[in-house]
Amino acid sequence: MSLTARRTTPRQQDRHEAITELVLSQGSARIEDLAEAFGVSTMTVHRDLDTLEAHGILRKSRGVATALATSLFESSPEFRARQHHADKEAVARAALPFVEPGQAVILDDSTTGLHLAALLPTRQPLTVITNFQRVVTALVGEPGIALIALGGLHYQWCDAFMGSVTLEALRSLRADVLFMSTPAIIDDICFHQHHDAALVKRAMFDAAAKRILFVDHSKFTQRALHATMPVADFDHVIVDAHTPADDVSRLRDKGVSVIVAEAVPVH
């Protein structure tokens, strides 16, 4: 989708939505190109991006609007949900057999977890514990699913709840199984860009009897700042079929139980 194809002058809200769609689809765009595409000034685009940045959807960086993750910033759920969709679906399907009716299950704020959440009604009755608003929205009202929504401070950049209230709630809970993802795996350690998110993931890990990490292959090439826990601490690690064989072999050599998910057929 080219920038020139978007040359319009819509109302501000429409322009926000159009800018979001364009940047999410391309990953990034120069602010000057956005101004030209929408027939507005660069100052108007800067104001638009300030609004979108405040909602955690996009970021401004050196004259560029971007949805891409960095070592300091995680991508928005909107952008992450578009990435490696089939791989995440495959990983979620491989995770489902670890869920048994009657269990209490923790899901973190990962978009891979959203794929698993869509499958959980087939394993009801279940109790699902999460800090991710999108999991709550996906499962609220589902027969046989009891939801425990972890409170706390809502962060728009991830549409999730974190902070001291969230951590205190997790300390008072014990679940059967945790399904967790991570933005980056560095030296076979899980990392996250945000300190508060790293603390929540550690608390989720401590609250579960069985811990399962599920990640797509892209996590092995990303960077982030805060360590959460070693990959080897998980009971099982589920990866997609595009994960390099060297990464799978190295983890298995360390005694990690690695499950390679079968690719989901494309219809």
mmCIF file of C-alpha atoms in Angstrom:
data_model
loop_
_atom_site.group_PDB
_atom_site.id
_atom_site.type_symbol
_atom_site.label_atom_id
_atom_site.label_comp_id
_atom_site.label_asym_id
_atom_site.label_seq_id
_atom_site.Cartn_x
_atom_site.Cartn_y
_atom_site.Cartn_z
ATOM 1 C CA MET A 1 0.000 0.000 0.000
ATOM 2 C CA SER A 2 1.660 3.194 -1.128
ATOM 3 C CA LEU A 3 1.648 6.489 0.688
ATOM 4 C CA THR A 4 0.353 8.326 -2.360
ATOM 5 C CA ALA A 5 -2.711 6.110 -2.428
ATOM 6 C CA ARG A 6 -3.744 7.623 0.916
ATOM 7 C CA ARG A 7 -3.810 11.284 -0.237
ATOM 8 C CA THR A 8 -6.986 12.495 1.485
ATOM 9 C CA THR A 9 -8.017 15.164 3.979
ATOM 10 C CA PRO A 10 -10.372 13.301 6.337
ATOM 11 C CA ARG A 11 -11.606 14.509 9.684
ATOM 12 C CA GLN A 12 -9.090 14.209 12.528
ATOM 13 C CA GLN A 13 -10.415 10.913 13.912
ATOM 14 C CA ASP A 14 -10.566 9.395 10.441
ATOM 15 C CA ARG A 15 -7.032 10.605 9.787
ATOM 16 C CA HIS A 16 -5.822 9.047 13.038
ATOM 17 C CA GLU A 17 -7.323 5.727 11.989
ATOM 18 C CA ALA A 18 -5.869 5.993 8.492
ATOM 19 C CA ILE A 19 -2.389 6.878 9.791
ATOM 20 C CA THR A 20 -2.581 3.980 12.236
ATOM 21 C CA GLU A 21 -3.595 1.525 9.522
ATOM 22 C CA LEU A 22 -0.825 2.693 7.196
ATOM 23 C CA VAL A 23 1.969 2.588 9.794
ATOM 24 C CA LEU A 24 0.830 -0.735 11.237
ATOM 25 C CA SER A 25 0.767 -2.271 7.771
ATOM 26 C CA GLN A 26 4.218 -0.938 6.812
ATOM 27 C CA GLY A 27 5.908 -0.930 10.212
ATOM 28 C CA SER A 28 7.064 2.678 9.879
ATOM 29 C CA ALA A 29 6.635 5.806 7.760
ATOM 30 C CA ARG A 30 8.392 9.173 7.483
ATOM 31 C CA ILE A 31 6.425 12.062 8.952
ATOM 32 C CA GLU A 32 6.975 14.164 5.821
ATOM 33 C CA ASP A 33 5.539 11.361 3.687
ATOM 34 C CA LEU A 34 2.513 11.131 5.946
ATOM 35 C CA ALA A 35 1.937 14.875 5.657
ATOM 36 C CA GLU A 36 2.108 14.639 1.866
ATOM 37 C CA ALA A 37 -0.115 11.563 1.767
ATOM 38 C CA PHE A 38 -2.882 13.143 3.817
ATOM 39 C CA GLY A 39 -2.563 16.681 2.468
ATOM 40 C CA VAL A 40 -1.793 18.274 5.837
ATOM 41 C CA SER A 41 1.174 20.041 7.403
ATOM 42 C CA THR A 42 3.969 18.197 9.198
ATOM 43 C CA MET A 43 2.892 19.988 12.392
ATOM 44 C CA THR A 44 -0.585 18.466 12.033
ATOM 45 C CA VAL A 45 0.952 15.014 11.618
ATOM 46 C CA HIS A 46 3.123 15.609 14.676
ATOM 47 C CA ARG A 47 -0.010 16.441 16.689
ATOM 48 C CA ASP A 48 -1.780 13.365 15.324
ATOM 49 C CA LEU A 49 1.173 11.181 16.282
ATOM 50 C CA ASP A 50 1.335 12.717 19.748
ATOM 51 C CA THR A 51 -2.247 11.561 20.281
ATOM 52 C CA LEU A 52 -1.570 8.091 18.897
ATOM 53 C CA GLU A 53 1.612 7.812 20.954
ATOM 54 C CA ALA A 54 -0.286 8.744 24.119
ATOM 55 C CA HIS A 55 -2.604 5.805 23.426
ATOM 56 C CA GLY A 56 0.360 3.466 23.002
ATOM 57 C CA ILE A 57 -0.413 2.701 19.352
ATOM 58 C CA LEU A 58 2.526 4.321 17.523
ATOM 59 C CA ARG A 59 5.746 6.150 18.376
ATOM 60 C CA LYS A 60 7.582 9.141 16.972
ATOM 61 C CA SER A 61 11.305 8.727 16.517
ATOM 62 C CA ARG A 62 13.654 11.024 14.569
ATOM 63 C CA GLY A 63 11.082 12.156 12.030
ATOM 64 C CA VAL A 64 9.548 8.687 11.672
ATOM 65 C CA ALA A 65 6.301 7.186 12.898
ATOM 66 C CA THR A 66 6.954 3.583 13.852
ATOM 67 C CA ALA A 67 5.171 0.548 15.231
ATOM 68 C CA LEU A 68 8.337 -1.539 15.411
ATOM 69 C CA ALA A 69 9.732 -2.789 18.699
ATOM 70 C CA THR A 70 13.095 -1.626 20.045
ATOM 71 C CA SER A 71 15.170 -2.669 23.035
ATOM 72 C CA LEU A 72 13.317 -0.024 25.086
ATOM 73 C CA PHE A 73 9.791 -0.113 23.613
ATOM 74 C CA GLU A 74 7.498 -3.028 22.853
ATOM 75 C CA SER A 75 5.167 -2.824 19.878
ATOM 76 C CA SER A 76 1.478 -2.168 20.456
ATOM 77 C CA PRO A 77 -0.925 -5.129 20.589
ATOM 78 C CA GLU A 78 -2.394 -3.936 17.293
ATOM 79 C CA PHE A 79 0.947 -4.330 15.540
ATOM 80 C CA ARG A 80 1.967 -7.519 17.342
ATOM 81 C CA ALA A 81 -1.327 -9.178 16.462
ATOM 82 C CA ARG A 82 -0.514 -8.706 12.769
ATOM 83 C CA GLN A 83 2.910 -10.276 13.003
ATOM 84 C CA HIS A 84 3.498 -14.032 12.452
ATOM 85 C CA HIS A 85 -0.222 -14.727 12.763
ATOM 86 C CA ALA A 86 -0.082 -18.310 11.443
ATOM 87 C CA ASP A 87 2.959 -19.142 13.589
ATOM 88 C CA LYS A 88 1.205 -17.913 16.734
ATOM 89 C CA GLU A 89 -1.891 -19.914 15.824
ATOM 90 C CA ALA A 90 0.244 -23.052 15.454
ATOM 91 C CA VAL A 91 1.959 -22.479 18.800
ATOM 92 C CA ALA A 92 -1.388 -21.908 20.536
ATOM 93 C CA ARG A 93 -2.785 -25.151 19.120
ATOM 94 C CA ALA A 94 0.279 -27.005 20.395
ATOM 95 C CA ALA A 95 -0.272 -25.474 23.832
ATOM 96 C CA LEU A 96 -3.938 -26.464 24.141
ATOM 97 C CA PRO A 97 -3.293 -30.125 25.121
ATOM 98 C CA PHE A 98 -1.614 -28.870 28.299
ATOM 99 C CA VAL A 99 -4.977 -27.473 29.460
ATOM 100 C CA GLU A 100 -7.313 -29.816 31.320
ATOM 101 C CA PRO A 101 -10.926 -29.114 32.346
ATOM 102 C CA GLY A 102 -11.203 -27.827 35.889
ATOM 103 C CA GLN A 103 -7.820 -26.090 35.907
ATOM 104 C CA ALA A 104 -6.880 -22.520 36.730
ATOM 105 C CA VAL A 105 -4.894 -21.040 33.833
ATOM 106 C CA ILE A 106 -2.822 -17.837 33.735
ATOM 107 C CA LEU A 107 -2.446 -15.939 30.452
ATOM 108 C CA ASP A 108 -0.120 -12.953 30.168
ATOM 109 C CA ASP A 109 -0.526 -9.963 27.836
ATOM 110 C CA SER A 110 0.901 -11.698 24.762
ATOM 111 C CA THR A 111 -0.927 -11.800 21.432
ATOM 112 C CA THR A 112 -0.003 -15.488 21.200
ATOM 113 C CA GLY A 113 -2.108 -15.903 24.320
ATOM 114 C CA LEU A 114 -5.052 -14.390 22.462
ATOM 115 C CA HIS A 115 -4.916 -17.304 20.031
ATOM 116 C CA LEU A 116 -4.938 -19.730 22.951
ATOM 117 C CA ALA A 117 -7.779 -17.838 24.652
ATOM 118 C CA ALA A 118 -9.954 -18.430 21.574
ATOM 119 C CA LEU A 119 -9.439 -22.192 22.012
ATOM 120 C CA LEU A 120 -9.985 -22.406 25.775
ATOM 121 C CA PRO A 121 -13.807 -22.765 25.687
ATOM 122 C CA THR A 122 -13.225 -26.260 24.263
ATOM 123 C CA ARG A 123 -11.603 -27.180 27.607
ATOM 124 C CA GLN A 124 -14.213 -25.705 29.945
ATOM 125 C CA PRO A 125 -14.837 -25.574 32.819
ATOM 126 C CA LEU A 126 -11.799 -23.394 33.455
ATOM 127 C CA THR A 127 -10.714 -20.456 35.555
ATOM 128 C CA VAL A 128 -8.677 -17.986 33.507
ATOM 129 C CA ILE A 129 -6.485 -15.436 35.277
ATOM 130 C CA THR A 130 -5.117 -12.558 33.200
ATOM 131 C CA ASN A 131 -3.970 -8.948 33.236
ATOM 132 C CA PHE A 132 -4.665 -8.553 29.488
ATOM 133 C CA GLN A 133 -7.837 -6.628 28.727
ATOM 134 C CA ARG A 134 -8.122 -8.297 25.318
ATOM 135 C CA VAL A 135 -8.231 -11.762 26.858
ATOM 136 C CA VAL A 136 -10.967 -10.561 29.213
ATOM 137 C CA THR A 137 -12.930 -9.180 26.264
ATOM 138 C CA ALA A 138 -12.466 -12.417 24.308
ATOM 139 C CA LEU A 139 -13.669 -14.686 27.130
ATOM 140 C CA VAL A 140 -16.235 -12.648 29.063
ATOM 141 C CA GLY A 141 -19.604 -14.365 28.907
ATOM 142 C CA GLU A 142 -18.184 -17.685 27.665
ATOM 143 C CA PRO A 143 -20.071 -20.546 29.348
ATOM 144 C CA GLY A 144 -17.870 -22.539 31.676
ATOM 145 C CA ILE A 145 -15.113 -19.901 31.822
ATOM 146 C CA ALA A 146 -14.620 -18.151 35.174
ATOM 147 C CA LEU A 147 -12.544 -15.004 34.689
ATOM 148 C CA ILE A 148 -10.233 -13.433 37.245
ATOM 149 C CA ALA A 149 -9.193 -10.072 35.837
ATOM 150 C CA LEU A 150 -6.099 -8.825 37.623
ATOM 151 C CA GLY A 151 -6.565 -5.216 38.594
ATOM 152 C CA GLY A 152 -3.960 -2.502 38.728
ATOM 153 C CA LEU A 153 -2.871 0.446 36.642
ATOM 154 C CA HIS A 154 -3.951 0.151 33.012
ATOM 155 C CA TYR A 155 -1.174 0.734 30.477
ATOM 156 C CA GLN A 156 -2.489 1.781 27.082
ATOM 157 C CA TRP A 157 0.668 0.756 25.200
ATOM 158 C CA CYS A 158 -0.074 -2.918 25.988
ATOM 159 C CA ASP A 159 -3.782 -2.776 26.974
ATOM 160 C CA ALA A 160 -2.855 -4.566 30.192
ATOM 161 C CA PHE A 161 -2.880 -3.966 33.944
ATOM 162 C CA MET A 162 0.344 -3.787 35.917
ATOM 163 C CA GLY A 163 1.804 -2.272 39.047
ATOM 164 C CA SER A 164 1.612 -2.976 42.780
ATOM 165 C CA VAL A 165 -2.077 -3.916 42.794
ATOM 166 C CA THR A 166 -1.503 -6.502 40.055
ATOM 167 C CA LEU A 167 1.513 -7.964 41.837
ATOM 168 C CA GLU A 168 -0.360 -8.207 45.152
ATOM 169 C CA ALA A 169 -3.258 -10.010 43.462
ATOM 170 C CA LEU A 170 -0.882 -12.543 41.903
ATOM 171 C CA ARG A 171 0.799 -13.201 45.240
ATOM 172 C CA SER A 172 -2.577 -14.284 46.652
ATOM 173 C CA LEU A 173 -3.326 -16.730 43.809
ATOM 174 C CA ARG A 174 -2.119 -20.196 42.818
ATOM 175 C CA ALA A 175 -2.806 -21.572 39.343
ATOM 176 C CA ASP A 176 -2.290 -24.938 37.685
ATOM 177 C CA VAL A 177 -0.547 -23.696 34.556
ATOM 178 C CA LEU A 178 0.919 -20.490 33.116
ATOM 179 C CA PHE A 179 1.203 -19.765 29.412
ATOM 180 C CA MET A 180 3.657 -16.933 28.877
ATOM 181 C CA SER A 181 5.401 -15.344 25.936
ATOM 182 C CA THR A 182 8.249 -12.841 25.881
ATOM 183 C CA PRO A 183 9.324 -10.072 23.494
ATOM 184 C CA ALA A 184 12.932 -11.273 23.332
ATOM 185 C CA ILE A 185 15.162 -14.253 24.135
ATOM 186 C CA ILE A 186 18.792 -13.284 24.629
ATOM 187 C CA ASP A 187 21.434 -15.818 25.697
ATOM 188 C CA ASP A 188 18.513 -18.183 26.392
ATOM 189 C CA ILE A 189 17.018 -15.772 28.930
ATOM 190 C CA CYS A 190 13.599 -14.127 28.547
ATOM 191 C CA PHE A 191 13.703 -10.340 28.374
ATOM 192 C CA HIS A 192 11.138 -7.542 28.274
ATOM 193 C CA GLN A 193 11.460 -3.873 27.363
ATOM 194 C CA HIS A 194 9.459 -2.645 30.366
ATOM 195 C CA HIS A 195 10.363 -3.154 34.009
ATOM 196 C CA ASP A 196 6.760 -3.297 35.241
ATOM 197 C CA ALA A 197 5.891 -5.971 32.678
ATOM 198 C CA ALA A 198 8.923 -8.007 33.701
ATOM 199 C CA LEU A 199 7.804 -7.888 37.349
ATOM 200 C CA VAL A 200 4.295 -9.074 36.447
ATOM 201 C CA LYS A 201 5.658 -11.960 34.394
ATOM 202 C CA ARG A 202 7.862 -13.068 37.283
ATOM 203 C CA ALA A 203 4.894 -12.945 39.645
ATOM 204 C CA MET A 204 2.806 -14.994 37.202
ATOM 205 C CA PHE A 205 5.639 -17.521 36.995
ATOM 206 C CA ASP A 206 5.762 -17.832 40.784
ATOM 207 C CA ALA A 207 1.972 -18.285 41.012
ATOM 208 C CA ALA A 208 1.788 -21.321 38.682
ATOM 209 C CA ALA A 209 2.551 -24.988 39.336
ATOM 210 C CA LYS A 210 3.422 -25.663 35.666
ATOM 211 C CA ARG A 211 5.001 -23.021 33.416
ATOM 212 C CA ILE A 212 4.924 -23.075 29.636
ATOM 213 C CA LEU A 213 6.706 -20.575 27.415
ATOM 214 C CA PHE A 214 5.316 -20.229 23.907
ATOM 215 C CA VAL A 215 7.092 -18.054 21.366
ATOM 216 C CA ASP A 216 7.385 -17.615 17.618
ATOM 217 C CA HIS A 217 10.783 -17.651 15.942
ATOM 218 C CA SER A 218 11.120 -13.853 15.834
ATOM 219 C CA LYS A 219 11.735 -13.684 19.599
ATOM 220 C CA PHE A 220 15.211 -15.186 19.158
ATOM 221 C CA THR A 221 16.384 -12.124 17.176
ATOM 222 C CA GLN A 222 14.790 -9.326 19.225
ATOM 223 C CA ARG A 223 16.382 -7.156 21.906
ATOM 224 C CA ALA A 224 15.002 -5.958 25.242
ATOM 225 C CA LEU A 225 16.324 -4.516 28.482
ATOM 226 C CA HIS A 226 14.969 -6.377 31.524
ATOM 227 C CA ALA A 227 15.579 -10.063 32.240
ATOM 228 C CA THR A 228 12.653 -12.095 33.584
ATOM 229 C CA MET A 229 13.801 -15.720 33.857
ATOM 230 C CA PRO A 230 15.925 -18.294 31.993
ATOM 231 C CA VAL A 231 14.184 -20.326 29.313
ATOM 232 C CA ALA A 232 15.417 -23.462 31.092
ATOM 233 C CA ASP A 233 13.216 -22.642 34.108
ATOM 234 C CA PHE A 234 10.061 -23.474 32.138
ATOM 235 C CA ASP A 235 8.589 -26.970 32.137
ATOM 236 C CA HIS A 236 8.047 -26.809 28.371
ATOM 237 C CA VAL A 237 8.913 -24.387 25.588
ATOM 238 C CA ILE A 238 6.722 -24.335 22.471
ATOM 239 C CA VAL A 239 8.155 -22.781 19.292
ATOM 240 C CA ASP A 240 6.927 -22.573 15.721
ATOM 241 C CA ALA A 241 8.243 -24.544 12.774
ATOM 242 C CA HIS A 242 10.256 -21.565 11.484
ATOM 243 C CA THR A 243 12.475 -21.482 14.583
ATOM 244 C CA PRO A 244 16.093 -22.111 13.513
ATOM 245 C CA ALA A 245 17.248 -25.676 14.171
ATOM 246 C CA ASP A 246 20.334 -24.331 15.964
ATOM 247 C CA ASP A 247 18.143 -22.596 18.555
ATOM 248 C CA VAL A 248 16.059 -25.722 19.106
ATOM 249 C CA SER A 249 19.135 -27.968 19.397
ATOM 250 C CA ARG A 250 20.927 -25.613 21.778
ATOM 251 C CA LEU A 251 17.949 -25.484 24.142
ATOM 252 C CA ARG A 252 17.480 -29.234 24.042
ATOM 253 C CA ASP A 253 21.171 -29.712 24.798
ATOM 254 C CA LYS A 254 20.539 -27.674 27.963
ATOM 255 C CA GLY A 255 17.799 -30.074 28.989
ATOM 256 C CA VAL A 256 14.904 -27.851 27.919
ATOM 257 C CA SER A 257 11.745 -29.646 26.782
ATOM 258 C CA VAL A 258 11.192 -28.016 23.389
ATOM 259 C CA ILE A 259 8.054 -28.700 21.378
ATOM 260 C CA VAL A 260 8.041 -27.604 17.725
ATOM 261 C CA ALA A 261 4.485 -26.792 16.688
ATOM 262 C CA GLU A 262 3.259 -28.092 13.376
ATOM 263 C CA ALA A 263 2.434 -25.389 10.869
ATOM 264 C CA VAL A 264 -1.255 -24.557 10.509
ATOM 265 C CA PRO A 265 -2.428 -25.363 6.952
ATOM 266 C CA VAL A 266 -3.231 -22.281 4.888
ATOM 267 C CA HIS A 267 -6.593 -22.528 3.142
#
